[in-house]
């Protein structure tokens, strides 16, 4: 079980969407400091927020930030990118770029910060996934979230011995800049982040942060053709 009271939190992708709420709500729950990282960090009007430039796909950038954030007790892997279109029609270069940001970068951060968290008694990691971890749609994005979910499950087992809580967070369409062009019902990012933090502080290993994520998770045991038929998709 991890409390955010007096925690030192590092958030990736902190500039907008869920990231801003991860920063603000960590402080509201008593965090002593939040490292708000992004490729182009913004300014904040709270002295407890330390903006840092971080490109999660760049080992040198990770090493630079790590050297400045050795007091981190909670790591939040929130950064992610999307490129709309089918997986078949996406160039290999773009597929690799999306995987670098959504999967390999977060894994590299966990590898880098695991010793730091161990030194502070274990700490916690929140890996932000998606309801699409459980149910794939055309495109690269959902496949990256499934891959990252699998990595989180392995990392949770590997980090258990050092007392690190690893929370996989899943959510459906949420009102963030990434999906602002989609004409679909969207959840409130404030509610999603609140639910994720509540689950973290309750000692959970997985957060199904909205109804879409809970429904997708509940459907995992159904036959594939039934799961896709419910979405109007005929699986060959």
Coordinates of N, CA, C and O in Angstrom, one line a residue, residues 94-170:
X94 N 7.0 4.2 -38.3 CA 6.0 4.8 -37.4 C 5.6 3.7 -36.3 O 5.4 4.1 -35.2
X95 N 5.5 2.5 -36.8 CA 5.2 1.4 -35.8 C 6.3 1.4 -34.7 O 6.0 1.4 -33.5
X96 N 7.5 1.4 -35.1 CA 8.6 1.4 -34.1 C 8.6 2.6 -33.2 O 8.8 2.5 -32.0
X97 N 8.3 3.8 -33.8 CA 8.3 5.0 -33.0 C 7.2 4.9 -31.9 O 7.4 5.4 -30.8
X98 N 6.0 4.4 -32.3 CA 4.9 4.3 -31.3 C 5.3 3.3 -30.2 O 5.0 3.6 -29.0
X99 N 5.9 2.2 -30.6 CA 6.3 1.2 -29.6 C 7.4 1.8 -28.7 O 7.4 1.5 -27.5
X100 N 8.3 2.6 -29.3 CA 9.4 3.2 -28.5 C 8.8 4.0 -27.4 O 9.3 4.0 -26.2
X101 N 7.8 4.8 -27.7 CA 7.2 5.7 -26.7 C 6.3 5.0 -25.7 O 6.3 5.2 -24.5
X102 N 5.4 4.1 -26.2 CA 4.4 3.5 -25.4 C 4.8 2.2 -24.7 O 4.1 1.8 -23.7
X103 N 5.9 1.6 -25.1 CA 6.3 0.3 -24.5 C 7.7 0.4 -24.0 O 8.0 0.2 -22.8
X104 N 8.7 0.5 -25.0 CA 10.1 0.4 -24.6 C 10.6 1.5 -23.7 O 11.4 1.3 -22.8
X105 N 10.1 2.8 -23.9 CA 10.4 3.9 -23.1 C 10.0 3.6 -21.6 O 10.8 3.8 -20.7
X106 N 8.7 3.3 -21.4 CA 8.3 3.0 -20.0 C 9.1 1.9 -19.3 O 9.4 1.9 -18.1
X107 N 9.4 0.8 -20.1 CA 10.2 -0.3 -19.5 C 11.5 0.2 -19.1 O 12.1 -0.1 -18.0
X108 N 12.2 1.1 -20.0 CA 13.5 1.6 -19.6 C 13.4 2.5 -18.4 O 14.4 2.4 -17.6
X109 N 12.4 3.2 -18.2 CA 12.2 4.0 -17.0 C 12.1 3.1 -15.8 O 12.7 3.4 -14.7
X110 N 11.3 2.1 -15.9 CA 11.2 1.2 -14.7 C 12.5 0.5 -14.4 O 12.9 0.5 -13.2
X111 N 13.3 0.1 -15.4 CA 14.6 -0.4 -15.1 C 15.5 0.6 -14.5 O 16.3 0.3 -13.5
X112 N 15.4 1.9 -14.9 CA 16.3 2.9 -14.3 C 15.9 3.3 -12.9 O 16.7 3.5 -12.0
X113 N 14.6 3.3 -12.6 CA 14.1 3.7 -11.3 C 13.9 2.6 -10.3 O 13.7 2.9 -9.1
X114 N 13.9 1.4 -10.7 CA 13.7 0.3 -9.7 C 14.7 0.4 -8.5 O 14.3 0.3 -7.4
X115 N 16.0 0.6 -8.8 CA 16.9 0.7 -7.6 C 16.6 1.9 -6.8 O 16.8 1.9 -5.6
X116 N 16.2 3.0 -7.4 CA 15.8 4.2 -6.6 C 14.7 3.9 -5.7 O 14.7 4.3 -4.5
X117 N 13.7 3.3 -6.2 CA 12.5 3.0 -5.4 C 12.9 2.0 -4.3 O 12.4 2.1 -3.2
X118 N 13.7 1.0 -4.6 CA 14.1 0.1 -3.6 C 14.8 0.8 -2.5 O 14.7 0.4 -1.3
X119 N 15.6 1.8 -2.8 CA 16.3 2.6 -1.8 C 15.4 3.4 -0.9 O 15.9 3.8 0.2
X120 N 14.2 3.6 -1.3 CA 13.2 4.3 -0.5 C 12.2 3.4 0.1 O 11.1 3.8 0.4
X121 N 12.5 2.1 0.2 CA 11.6 1.2 0.8 C 10.6 0.5 -0.1 O 9.8 -0.3 0.3
X122 N 10.7 0.7 -1.4 CA 9.9 0.0 -2.4 C 9.2 1.0 -3.3 O 9.2 0.8 -4.5
X123 N 8.4 1.9 -2.7 CA 7.7 2.9 -3.5 C 6.7 2.2 -4.4 O 6.2 1.1 -4.1
X124 N 6.3 2.9 -5.5 CA 5.3 2.5 -6.4 C 5.5 2.9 -7.8 O 6.2 3.9 -8.0
X125 N 4.9 2.2 -8.7 CA 4.9 2.5 -10.1 C 3.5 2.4 -10.6 O 2.8 1.4 -10.3
X126 N 3.1 3.5 -11.3 CA 1.8 3.4 -12.0 C 2.1 3.4 -13.5 O 2.7 4.3 -14.1
X127 N 1.6 2.3 -14.2 CA 1.8 2.3 -15.6 C 0.4 2.5 -16.2 O -0.6 1.7 -15.9
X128 N 0.3 3.5 -17.1 CA -1.0 3.9 -17.6 C -1.3 3.1 -18.9 O -0.6 3.3 -19.9
X129 N -2.3 2.2 -18.9 CA -2.6 1.4 -20.0 C -3.9 1.9 -20.6 O -4.1 3.1 -20.8
X130 N -4.8 1.0 -21.0 CA -6.0 1.4 -21.6 C -7.0 0.2 -21.6 O -6.6 -0.9 -21.4
X131 N -8.3 0.5 -21.7 CA -9.3 -0.5 -21.9 C -8.9 -1.4 -23.2 O -9.2 -2.6 -23.3
X132 N -8.1 -0.8 -24.1 CA -7.7 -1.5 -25.3 C -6.6 -2.4 -25.0 O -6.1 -3.2 -25.9
X133 N -6.1 -2.5 -23.8 CA -5.2 -3.6 -23.4 C -6.0 -4.9 -23.5 O -5.3 -6.0 -23.7
X134 N -7.3 -4.9 -23.2 CA -8.1 -6.1 -23.2 C -8.9 -6.3 -24.5 O -9.4 -7.4 -24.7
X135 N -9.0 -5.3 -25.3 CA -9.8 -5.4 -26.5 C -9.2 -4.6 -27.6 O -9.1 -3.4 -27.6
X136 N -8.6 -5.3 -28.6 CA -7.9 -4.6 -29.7 C -8.8 -4.1 -30.8 O -9.9 -4.7 -31.1
X137 N -8.4 -2.9 -31.4 CA -9.1 -2.4 -32.5 C -8.0 -2.1 -33.6 O -6.9 -2.2 -33.3
X138 N -8.4 -1.8 -34.8 CA -7.4 -1.6 -35.8 C -6.5 -0.4 -35.4 O -6.8 0.5 -34.8
X139 N -5.2 -0.6 -35.8 CA -4.2 0.4 -35.5 C -3.1 -0.1 -34.6 O -3.2 -1.2 -34.1
X140 N -2.1 0.7 -34.4 CA -0.9 0.3 -33.6 C -1.2 0.5 -32.1 O -0.7 -0.3 -31.3
X141 N -1.9 1.5 -31.8 CA -2.0 1.9 -30.4 C -2.5 0.8 -29.5 O -1.9 0.6 -28.4
X142 N -3.6 0.1 -29.8 CA -4.1 -0.9 -28.9 C -3.1 -2.0 -28.7 O -3.0 -2.6 -27.7
X143 N -2.4 -2.3 -29.8 CA -1.4 -3.4 -29.7 C -0.2 -3.0 -28.7 O 0.3 -3.8 -28.0
X144 N 0.1 -1.7 -28.7 CA 1.1 -1.3 -27.7 C 0.6 -1.4 -26.3 O 1.4 -1.7 -25.4
X145 N -0.7 -1.1 -26.1 CA -1.2 -1.1 -24.7 C -1.3 -2.6 -24.2 O -1.1 -2.8 -23.1
X146 N -1.6 -3.5 -25.1 CA -1.6 -4.9 -24.8 C -0.2 -5.3 -24.4 O 0.1 -6.1 -23.4
X147 N 0.8 -4.9 -25.2 CA 2.2 -5.2 -24.9 C 2.7 -4.6 -23.6 O 3.3 -5.3 -22.8
X148 N 2.3 -3.4 -23.3 CA 2.7 -2.7 -22.1 C 2.0 -3.4 -20.9 O 2.6 -3.5 -19.8
X149 N 0.8 -3.8 -21.0 CA 0.1 -4.5 -20.0 C 0.8 -5.8 -19.6 O 1.1 -6.1 -18.4
X150 N 1.2 -6.6 -20.6 CA 2.0 -7.8 -20.4 C 3.3 -7.5 -19.7 O 3.7 -8.2 -18.7
X151 N 4.0 -6.4 -20.1 CA 5.2 -6.0 -19.4 C 5.0 -5.7 -18.0 O 5.8 -6.0 -17.1
X152 N 3.9 -4.9 -17.7 CA 3.6 -4.5 -16.3 C 3.4 -5.8 -15.5 O 3.8 -5.8 -14.3
X153 N 2.7 -6.8 -16.0 CA 2.4 -8.0 -15.2 C 3.7 -8.7 -14.9 O 3.9 -9.2 -13.8
X154 N 4.7 -8.7 -15.8 CA 6.0 -9.3 -15.5 C 6.8 -8.5 -14.5 O 7.4 -9.0 -13.6
X155 N 6.8 -7.2 -14.7 CA 7.5 -6.3 -13.8 C 6.9 -6.4 -12.4 O 7.7 -6.3 -11.4
X156 N 5.6 -6.5 -12.2 CA 5.0 -6.6 -10.9 C 5.6 -7.8 -10.1 O 5.9 -7.7 -8.9
X157 N 5.7 -8.9 -10.8 CA 6.3 -10.1 -10.2 C 7.8 -9.9 -9.8 O 8.2 -10.3 -8.7
X158 N 8.5 -9.3 -10.8 CA 9.9 -9.1 -10.6 C 10.2 -8.1 -9.4 O 11.3 -8.3 -8.7
X159 N 9.4 -7.1 -9.3 CA 9.6 -6.1 -8.3 C 9.0 -6.4 -6.9 O 9.2 -5.6 -5.9
X160 N 8.2 -7.5 -6.8 CA 7.6 -7.8 -5.5 C 8.5 -8.0 -4.4 O 8.3 -7.5 -3.3
X161 N 9.7 -8.6 -4.7 CA 10.6 -8.9 -3.6 C 11.2 -7.6 -3.0 O 11.7 -7.7 -1.9
X162 N 11.3 -6.5 -3.7 CA 11.8 -5.3 -3.1 C 10.7 -4.4 -2.6 O 10.9 -3.3 -2.2
X163 N 9.4 -4.9 -2.6 CA 8.3 -4.2 -2.0 C 7.8 -3.0 -2.8 O 7.1 -2.2 -2.3
X164 N 8.0 -3.1 -4.1 CA 7.5 -2.0 -5.0 C 6.1 -2.4 -5.5 O 5.9 -3.5 -6.1
X165 N 5.1 -1.5 -5.2 CA 3.7 -1.7 -5.7 C 3.7 -1.3 -7.2 O 4.0 -0.2 -7.5
X166 N 3.2 -2.2 -8.0 CA 3.1 -1.9 -9.5 C 1.6 -1.9 -9.8 O 1.0 -3.0 -9.8
X167 N 1.1 -0.8 -10.2 CA -0.3 -0.6 -10.5 C -0.5 -0.4 -12.0 O 0.0 0.5 -12.6
X168 N -1.2 -1.3 -12.7 CA -1.6 -1.1 -14.1 C -2.9 -0.4 -14.1 O -3.9 -0.9 -13.6
X169 N -3.0 0.7 -14.8 CA -4.2 1.5 -14.8 C -4.8 1.5 -16.2 O -4.1 1.7 -17.2
X170 N -6.1 1.2 -16.3 CA -6.8 1.0 -17.5 C -8.0 2.0 -17.6 O -8.7 2.1 -16.6

